[in-house]
Amino acid sequence: MQEDLATKVMHHPFQCIAGLEQGDRQFLLAACGVELLAYSIAGRKVASKWCSGITDSVAETVNSHANYSNERPAKKQKIDNKTTSPPSKIISIRSSPDQCHVVVVTDDKVIYVLNVSPNGAFTEISQRAMPKRPCAVRILPDSSTILIGDKFGDVYSLPLIVSKSKDQSAQAEAQEVERTAEPAIFKPSATPLTVHTKRNLRALESQKKQKIVTPRKEPLAFEHRLLLGHVSMLTDMIHATREVDGKTRRYILTADRDEHIRVSRGPPQSHVIEGYCLGHTDFVSKICLIPGSDLLVSGGGNDWLGVWDWPRCELLAKVDLRKAISHLPSSVDEKIAVSGMWTVPVAAQTDRWALCVACEKLPALVFIDCSALGDGSPADTAVTVFKTGEAPVLDVTYYGAKAGCTLLALDDRRFDGCRVRAVQVNGTVDDGETGSKLTISEVDTLGEPLLQLSASTGTVEDNTALDSFLYTTANLRKRGGWDDENEA
Amino acid sequence: MGGPPNKKQKREEHRNEAKAEGELPKKKFYRQRAHANPFSDHALTYPASPSQMDWTPHYPSFVATKSEVKPESDAADEATTPRLDRQLEIADIGCGFGGLLFALAPKYPDSLILGLEIRTSVTEYVEQKILAMRAQAKNPSVQPNITKLGPLDEDTKPPKSELNEDTKPPPTNPDPSPTAVSPSQVPGSYTNISVLRANTMKFLPNLFPPTSLSKIFLCFPDPHFKTRKHKARIVSPGLVSEYAYVMKPGGVAYTITDVEDLHLWMCSAFRGSGGLFEEVPGDVWEEREGEDGLDGGGKGMGEAWEAEVREDVRIMREETEEGKKVTRNGGQKFVGVWRRVADPPWP
């Protein structure tokens, strides 16, 4: 597909999309490279654009936060208030439940919070640099706290709105520490008594003679709290609530590369583990809650998706993903890596949902009727595969819960290709003879202007670099087989 | 023809040759560098979940008879996984060459004790030694390495249920293996201990069901001095949550190290666990004069429990290889004892 267009310019796909509704105005938020667009669906035009990394008058003061927060200042930001950080690609966008804010995460580990006006205009209100690359961001239902899971395995909570006074005192503290303390002389924790071999004893003595200076490590200069940590690399994180005895209980569910799905209590008791959903034999990359139920669906490197009763950590069923996609030519020998899972509404039916599953680099989406989950393995008829031509699916969102319009962001880099497609999920009801079925149909609500949008923003210089930016899930598979002798 | 066999050859020969039954393995052929990276994807095997783990090869004396098998909620696993007649209760995380395991075995002959170790050759050593010790217990005449014995008893195993405070092993001697007591007199005959090569940091929840362990020992863990390596420490705020998860309320976690910095770090991890662990103060577990298990003056948890804790601490201090090394070098030992309390109520 792309070989014969070598002479034509490649266009950057929309790597993340999200929906936002302000009153009766619906917007499609789409990230294209380093830019974020707000596209008004009714008005059929781009309402505003935002680009990462730019310093404006609001960001001037917060940029210095980022400088203090970065552990490795040499890379992009100098310890110098005047330098702006270069634009960095967006890796995640989330709209807040109250639909007034958008949280944007970029490749350089910075969390931006943007305010969205009823007209769709963006105003950047904060930038915070995290110590490690975030892999999952959620905004709590009260729209005031953000949960961030990072690759290192930690989950943090941050306030959505940066409180100026609190952060200023945190920043002042950090500055104070920086100014008054001398760089610490390294003092070994080991003593001659704790060292047990001759060679180590010699090393310890030479350490004492040297004057090694530990570079000062700046603490994060904004309000944050560490909630829990996995030893393994975290891949996904979601927040859940349940009603028990009339009270709301909050939970955090985390998935990691070592096949674990952990169910922990929500803040402030996140150190209490309620249970583990164990059963996967390969990395777990995505977990998804099914609305209106106690079901959790998980996917990763296995050929199957797990359907769990998550409060009881019980595996109820496995959905054979391999079977569902086996007729697609591109999938036959490839190992599965689930790259996305979303629940989208079934058109014109309240409280009926479809689970939508994307596998990395596969030009198709698997739709599963959620009402068929939880009673053992879903019947074949409950699983529908929708092909997207030759373009893999990057992200899925929906707007208008009743009308049920689902939007798919596709990796189509042709200049006349379609990067956002609108479909509708229709569900037939089980009439006793044929089971309930889902059909996916193309919808034309967005029309020409969106296709034009697809064609205009952002170009691609390096296809391979873009591939390694977009497609990282398969890398989670462990190579293993390291010989301990070699390692020691 | 080279010259005489080199080190590697001798090591392989010793490990691979069929040993006479009951012959103890020699430590020098099993040494491996102390530091293994817990974050690497070793070629480890581990069960997908605790119910899928078959422990019967480890504890063949405790295989459940048909009538003892309890109905499990997971029918598929029940059908295929052989079961033991009881759950594992005591874990030695980072057991090294097994000193603690062999000392604990006769103390708790009715409890299953598991040593976990990430290094391959060290695990092999412990495996071989357990097999040897068990064989010696079955057949007392096969004891080539033991020199310090008195007259042997008849080959009768003592009843497993007896454990008096009086039958302590004789005073320790520099030899690391408890050879001063004839293995056939050892309660349990070492059938209740085993070792597993595992990465505990990552796969603890895969091995142990929740609230199953009554004791965890963390002896002389790798200090990982550098700040960026602190995450590799076997005790950290995140891991304390996992230890709490696999432990019964009322269970006890024991830590010991000779590095004061590490001790302070571990204490703050257990203290900062949001109320999952309660510190057991030094005046409870410090050794007492003329201790014979029935001292008065215990508080709260009962005298028998406190005496047991004191004995566990004494064993941890004195019976591990590292502990003995530290004593020889004149170093200090810092002990921590933590009792798992019930989960806090939901807000």
XYZ file of N, CA, C and O in Angstrom, chain A residues 108-230:
492
model
N 7.420 12.948 26.155
C 8.494 13.344 27.070
C 8.022 13.347 28.521
O 8.587 14.035 29.361
N 7.011 12.564 28.826
C 6.545 12.320 30.190
C 5.876 13.522 30.847
O 5.799 13.588 32.068
N 5.387 14.492 30.046
C 4.742 15.665 30.639
C 3.233 15.495 30.611
O 2.665 15.024 29.625
N 2.599 15.860 31.719
C 1.133 15.831 31.799
C 0.635 17.258 31.634
O 0.986 18.133 32.430
N -0.157 17.512 30.621
C -0.754 18.830 30.425
C -2.227 18.751 30.780
O -2.884 17.752 30.486
N -2.742 19.820 31.383
C -4.186 19.911 31.581
C -4.671 21.117 30.794
O -4.135 22.220 30.936
N -5.665 20.881 29.945
C -6.211 21.963 29.133
C -7.670 22.191 29.526
O -8.403 21.237 29.745
N -8.044 23.437 29.582
C -9.438 23.769 29.795
C -10.110 23.876 28.427
O -9.519 24.403 27.486
N -11.329 23.356 28.319
C -12.039 23.442 27.036
C -13.271 24.311 27.218
O -14.128 24.022 28.053
N -13.375 25.366 26.442
C -14.518 26.260 26.566
C -15.700 25.680 25.790
O -15.525 24.772 24.986
N -16.909 26.211 26.024
C -18.067 25.700 25.267
C -17.906 25.817 23.760
O -18.548 25.100 23.012
N -17.014 26.694 23.321
C -16.770 26.784 21.883
C -15.716 25.812 21.404
O -15.379 25.779 20.223
N -15.149 25.088 22.354
C -14.110 24.145 21.947
C -12.723 24.743 21.968
O -11.782 24.140 21.473
N -12.571 25.933 22.551
C -11.237 26.544 22.565
C -10.401 25.961 23.696
O -10.867 25.779 24.818
N -9.135 25.715 23.405
C -8.219 25.152 24.402
C -7.489 26.249 25.140
O -7.006 27.197 24.533
N -7.351 26.073 26.453
C -6.445 26.924 27.220
C -5.609 26.000 28.076
O -6.138 25.250 28.893
N -4.298 26.083 27.901
C -3.440 25.212 28.690
C -3.332 25.774 30.093
O -2.998 26.943 30.271
N -3.624 24.986 31.108
C -3.539 25.519 32.458
C -2.446 24.903 33.310
O -2.125 25.426 34.363
N -1.881 23.803 32.907
C -0.724 23.318 33.673
C 0.098 22.319 32.895
O -0.393 21.664 31.972
N 1.362 22.223 33.309
C 2.293 21.228 32.770
C 2.986 20.597 33.965
O 3.507 21.320 34.797
N 3.009 19.272 34.028
C 3.761 18.619 35.100
C 4.561 17.487 34.503
O 4.020 16.661 33.763
N 5.825 17.450 34.825
C 6.671 16.400 34.266
C 6.776 15.243 35.251
O 7.132 15.424 36.409
N 6.446 14.044 34.804
C 6.509 12.863 35.660
C 7.896 12.233 35.568
O 8.588 12.408 34.566
N 8.284 11.496 36.585
C 9.623 10.901 36.562
C 9.765 9.759 35.558
O 10.838 9.548 35.026
N 8.692 9.037 35.300
C 8.783 7.917 34.368
C 7.655 8.012 33.357
O 6.650 8.657 33.599
N 7.799 7.301 32.259
C 6.817 7.389 31.200
C 5.453 6.849 31.639
O 5.330 5.689 32.023
N 4.419 7.693 31.603
C 3.085 7.226 31.972
C 2.553 6.233 30.940
O 2.756 6.419 29.743
N 1.905 5.183 31.419
C 1.320 4.249 30.465
C -0.196 4.231 30.559
O -0.860 3.696 29.686
N -0.764 4.772 31.634
C -2.225 4.803 31.761
C -2.611 6.021 32.578
O -1.989 6.311 33.602
N -3.612 6.730 32.084
C -4.076 7.920 32.803
C -5.584 7.828 32.940
O -6.274 7.519 31.960
N -6.091 8.048 34.132
C -7.546 8.045 34.333
C -7.919 9.266 35.160
O -7.168 9.668 36.044
N -9.086 9.794 34.879
C -9.583 10.897 35.696
C -10.721 10.336 36.533
O -11.616 9.662 36.011
N -10.663 10.578 37.836
C -11.686 10.020 38.711
C -13.052 10.666 38.446
O -13.118 11.796 37.969
N -14.140 9.968 38.772
C -15.476 10.475 38.451
C -15.766 11.873 39.000
O -16.567 12.594 38.424
N -15.108 12.267 40.096
C -15.379 13.609 40.625
C -14.624 14.684 39.860
O -14.653 15.849 40.218
N -13.942 14.294 38.808
C -13.222 15.234 37.940
C -12.215 16.094 38.672
O -11.859 17.163 38.197
N -11.750 15.656 39.844
C -10.759 16.499 40.499
C -9.425 15.818 40.733
O -8.467 16.452 41.120
N -9.354 14.514 40.477
C -8.089 13.814 40.687
C -7.724 13.006 39.450
O -8.589 12.437 38.794
N -6.424 12.991 39.145
C -5.930 12.177 38.038
C -5.129 11.016 38.623
O -4.345 11.210 39.546
N -5.331 9.830 38.087
C -4.481 8.699 38.444
C -3.540 8.441 37.279
O -3.983 8.405 36.132
N -2.260 8.259 37.596
C -1.291 8.002 36.527
C -0.509 6.741 36.862
O 0.070 6.631 37.941
N -0.506 5.782 35.940
C 0.313 4.590 36.107
C 1.510 4.719 35.202
O 1.360 5.121 34.046
N 2.690 4.392 35.713
C 3.849 4.531 34.839
C 4.530 3.198 34.583
O 4.273 2.202 35.251
N 5.398 3.206 33.588
C 6.049 1.987 33.129
C 6.858 1.327 34.230
O 7.087 0.130 34.233
N 7.335 2.131 35.168
C 8.159 1.629 36.245
C 7.358 0.731 37.178
O 7.904 -0.040 37.936
N 6.021 0.882 37.148
C 5.183 0.066 38.005
C 4.428 0.845 39.067
O 3.676 0.272 39.844
N 4.624 2.152 39.102
C 3.985 2.944 40.160
C 2.704 3.618 39.698
O 2.562 3.975 38.545
N 1.775 3.804 40.643
C 0.553 4.548 40.358
C 0.525 5.763 41.275
O 0.642 5.638 42.489
N 0.369 6.932 40.676
C 0.322 8.179 41.434
C -1.050 8.794 41.331
O -1.767 8.594 40.344
N -1.395 9.609 42.345
C -2.577 10.441 42.166
C -2.134 11.901 42.214
O -1.276 12.281 43.007
N -2.697 12.674 41.325
C -2.396 14.106 41.244
C -3.714 14.856 41.224
O -4.694 14.359 40.668
N -3.745 16.063 41.774
C -4.978 16.837 41.590
C -5.089 17.263 40.128
O -4.079 17.542 39.483
N -6.298 17.285 39.600
C -6.476 17.678 38.212
C -6.055 19.126 38.027
O -5.255 19.456 37.139
N -6.612 19.967 38.897
C -6.263 21.382 38.818
C -5.106 21.629 39.759
O -5.188 21.324 40.943
N -4.055 22.173 39.191
C -2.899 22.475 40.012
C -3.241 23.641 40.927
O -3.638 24.695 40.459
N -3.071 23.379 42.235
C -3.388 24.453 43.181
C -2.169 25.344 43.289
O -1.118 24.916 43.745
N -2.305 26.582 42.875
C -1.135 27.468 42.802
C -0.400 27.565 44.122
O 0.800 27.468 44.191
N -1.158 27.755 45.190
C -0.485 27.976 46.467
C 0.262 26.735 46.924
O 1.399 26.802 47.348
N -0.362 25.558 46.785
C 0.306 24.335 47.239
C 1.557 24.075 46.416
O 2.589 23.709 46.932
N 1.417 24.277 45.108
C 2.568 24.000 44.267
C 3.678 25.008 44.475
O 4.843 24.671 44.380
N 3.275 26.219 44.782
C 4.315 27.214 45.006
C 5.120 26.867 46.239
O 6.333 27.000 46.249
N 4.420 26.367 47.243
C 5.199 26.007 48.432
C 6.048 24.782 48.159
O 7.166 24.684 48.629
N 5.550 23.874 47.355
C 6.366 22.713 47.010
C 7.565 23.127 46.187
O 8.677 22.655 46.371
N 7.334 24.097 45.306
C 8.420 24.572 44.467
C 9.443 25.329 45.300
O 10.638 25.189 45.121
N 8.914 26.124 46.228
C 9.814 26.892 47.092
C 10.689 25.957 47.911
O 11.883 26.173 48.062
N 10.059 24.897 48.387
C 10.832 23.910 49.153
C 11.943 23.328 48.325
O 13.068 23.189 48.773
N 11.586 22.976 47.099
C 12.581 22.355 46.232
C 13.726 23.316 45.959
O 14.889 22.933 45.960
N 13.365 24.591 45.771
C 14.406 25.580 45.511
C 15.302 25.766 46.728
O 16.508 25.888 46.621
N 14.670 25.797 47.869
C 15.393 25.980 49.128
C 16.418 24.876 49.316
O 17.573 25.108 49.603
N 15.935 23.677 49.119
C 16.806 22.517 49.259
C 17.980 22.622 48.298
O 19.119 22.351 48.630
N 17.677 23.071 47.102
C 18.706 23.172 46.075
C 19.772 24.192 46.460
O 20.957 23.985 46.296
N 19.304 25.319 46.994
C 20.226 26.401 47.290
C 21.076 26.159 48.522
O 22.273 26.376 48.518
N 20.424 25.729 49.606
C 21.157 25.696 50.873
C 22.034 24.459 51.043
O 23.116 24.529 51.574
N 21.557 23.332 50.577
C 22.339 22.121 50.828
C 23.516 22.043 49.877
O 23.396 22.352 48.698
N 24.622 21.648 50.405
C 25.754 21.382 49.518
C 25.527 20.026 48.889
O 24.853 19.193 49.475
N 26.153 19.799 47.760
C 26.005 18.459 47.194
C 26.531 17.440 48.198
O 27.579 17.649 48.794
N 25.780 16.388 48.398
C 26.129 15.458 49.460
C 27.378 14.667 49.103
O 27.538 14.222 47.969
N 28.254 14.523 50.085
C 29.393 13.629 49.886
C 28.878 12.223 50.111
O 28.202 11.954 51.108
N 29.218 11.353 49.218
C 28.708 9.998 49.302
C 29.235 9.301 50.544
O 30.428 9.231 50.793
N 28.311 8.829 51.350
C 28.709 8.111 52.559
C 28.208 6.677 52.426
O 27.016 6.434 52.386
N 29.101 5.742 52.339
C 28.649 4.372 52.102
C 27.845 3.814 53.275
O 28.147 4.081 54.434
N 26.793 3.074 52.971
C 26.016 2.427 54.026
C 26.713 1.182 54.527
O 26.424 0.682 55.596
N 27.625 0.682 53.723
C 28.337 -0.529 54.132
C 29.433 -0.156 55.125
O 29.975 0.945 55.096
N 29.729 -1.078 56.009
C 30.855 -0.891 56.914
C 31.748 -2.114 56.770
O 31.317 -3.116 56.208
N 32.963 -2.047 57.302
C 33.820 -3.226 57.175
C 33.188 -4.477 57.774
O 33.520 -5.587 57.409
N 32.247 -4.292 58.692
C 31.616 -5.464 59.295
C 30.580 -6.096 58.392
O 30.310 -7.277 58.464
N 29.953 -5.280 57.545
C 28.882 -5.835 56.725
C 29.397 -6.377 55.406
O 28.670 -7.011 54.667
N 30.638 -6.080 55.129
C 31.179 -6.534 53.859
C 31.838 -7.887 54.069
O 32.594 -8.065 55.017
N 31.546 -8.829 53.209
C 31.925 -10.192 53.539
C 33.007 -10.808 52.685
O 33.377 -11.940 52.891
N 33.458 -10.107 51.678
C 34.530 -10.692 50.871
C 35.693 -9.712 50.792
O 35.529 -8.514 50.932
N 36.865 -10.263 50.512
C 38.075 -9.420 50.494
C 37.982 -8.355 49.419
O 38.373 -7.207 49.602
N 37.436 -8.773 48.263
C 37.399 -7.838 47.145
C 36.495 -6.657 47.458
O 36.817 -5.506 47.186
N 35.346 -6.965 48.078
C 34.417 -5.890 48.426
C 35.006 -4.980 49.492
O 34.763 -3.775 49.506
N 35.768 -5.577 50.393
C 36.389 -4.781 51.451
C 37.349 -3.765 50.835
O 37.372 -2.589 51.200
N 38.122 -4.218 49.845
C 39.048 -3.294 49.171
C 38.257 -2.180 48.481
O 38.628 -1.016 48.530
N 37.146 -2.562 47.837
C 36.323 -1.554 47.132
C 35.781 -0.529 48.113
O 35.765 0.673 47.844
N 35.346 -1.014 49.267
C 34.792 -0.097 50.273
C 35.850 0.884 50.743
O 35.600 2.081 50.878
N 37.057 0.385 50.982
C 38.121 1.279 51.451
C 38.446 2.334 50.420
O 38.662 3.501 50.750
N 38.459 1.951 49.159
C 38.780 2.965 48.148
C 37.648 3.959 47.996
O 37.875 5.129 47.705
N 36.407 3.489 48.236
C 35.274 4.424 48.186
C 35.416 5.494 49.250
O 35.138 6.664 49.029
N 35.859 5.071 50.427
C 35.965 6.038 51.521
C 37.030 7.078 51.227
O 36.911 8.234 51.580
N 38.082 6.638 50.540
C 39.157 7.581 50.248
C 38.721 8.593 49.201
O 39.100 9.748 49.231
N 37.894 8.154 48.260
C 37.450 9.078 47.216
C 36.446 10.062 47.757
O 35.750 9.794 48.719
N 36.351 11.197 47.072
C 35.303 12.142 47.445
C 34.272 12.109 46.331
O 34.332 12.898 45.406
N 33.359 11.190 46.437
C 32.337 11.089 45.398
C 31.180 11.979 45.801
O 30.728 11.955 46.931
N 30.739 12.762 44.855
C 29.624 13.656 45.166
C 28.372 13.113 44.503
O 28.344 12.873 43.305
N 27.323 12.921 45.305
C 26.073 12.439 44.697
C 25.341 13.624 44.112
O 25.086 14.598 44.799
N 24.980 13.555 42.836
C 24.187 14.658 42.289
C 22.854 14.714 43.022
O 22.269 13.680 43.318
N 22.422 15.920 43.320
C 21.185 16.034 44.087
C 19.998 15.636 43.224
O 19.872 16.052 42.095
N 19.135 14.814 43.800
C 17.981 14.370 43.037
C 16.796 15.215 43.471
O 16.412 15.195 44.626
N 16.236 15.959 42.540
C 15.121 16.831 42.935
C 13.851 16.023 43.140
O 13.510 15.178 42.328
N 13.145 16.316 44.205
C 11.837 15.673 44.363
C 10.850 16.304 43.397
O 11.096 17.390 42.888
N 9.728 15.621 43.163
C 8.709 16.198 42.291
C 8.163 17.461 42.942
O 7.706 17.421 44.074
N 8.218 18.561 42.194
C 7.837 19.828 42.801
C 6.374 20.153 42.616
O 5.997 21.295 42.431
N 5.526 19.146 42.614
C 4.093 19.429 42.601
C 3.418 18.384 43.476
O 3.976 17.338 43.783
N 2.208 18.714 43.848
C 1.492 17.842 44.769
C 1.225 16.487 44.112
O 0.729 16.423 42.987
N 1.584 15.431 44.795
C 1.356 14.115 44.233
C 1.397 13.090 45.355
O 1.920 13.355 46.425
N 0.832 11.950 45.120
C 0.908 10.887 46.113
C 1.125 9.558 45.408
O 0.467 9.262 44.416
N 2.055 8.759 45.939
C 2.299 7.436 45.381
C 1.303 6.470 46.009
O 1.245 6.331 47.220
N 0.488 5.826 45.190
C -0.575 4.985 45.742
C -0.165 3.528 45.882
O -0.441 2.891 46.882
N 0.404 2.985 44.831
C 0.805 1.591 44.914
C 1.875 1.321 43.877
O 2.098 2.120 42.970
N 2.552 0.156 44.035
C 3.605 -0.160 43.079
C 3.624 -1.630 42.745
O 3.468 -2.485 43.621
N 3.796 -1.929 41.470
C 4.077 -3.303 41.035
C 5.576 -3.393 40.853
O 6.230 -2.416 40.498
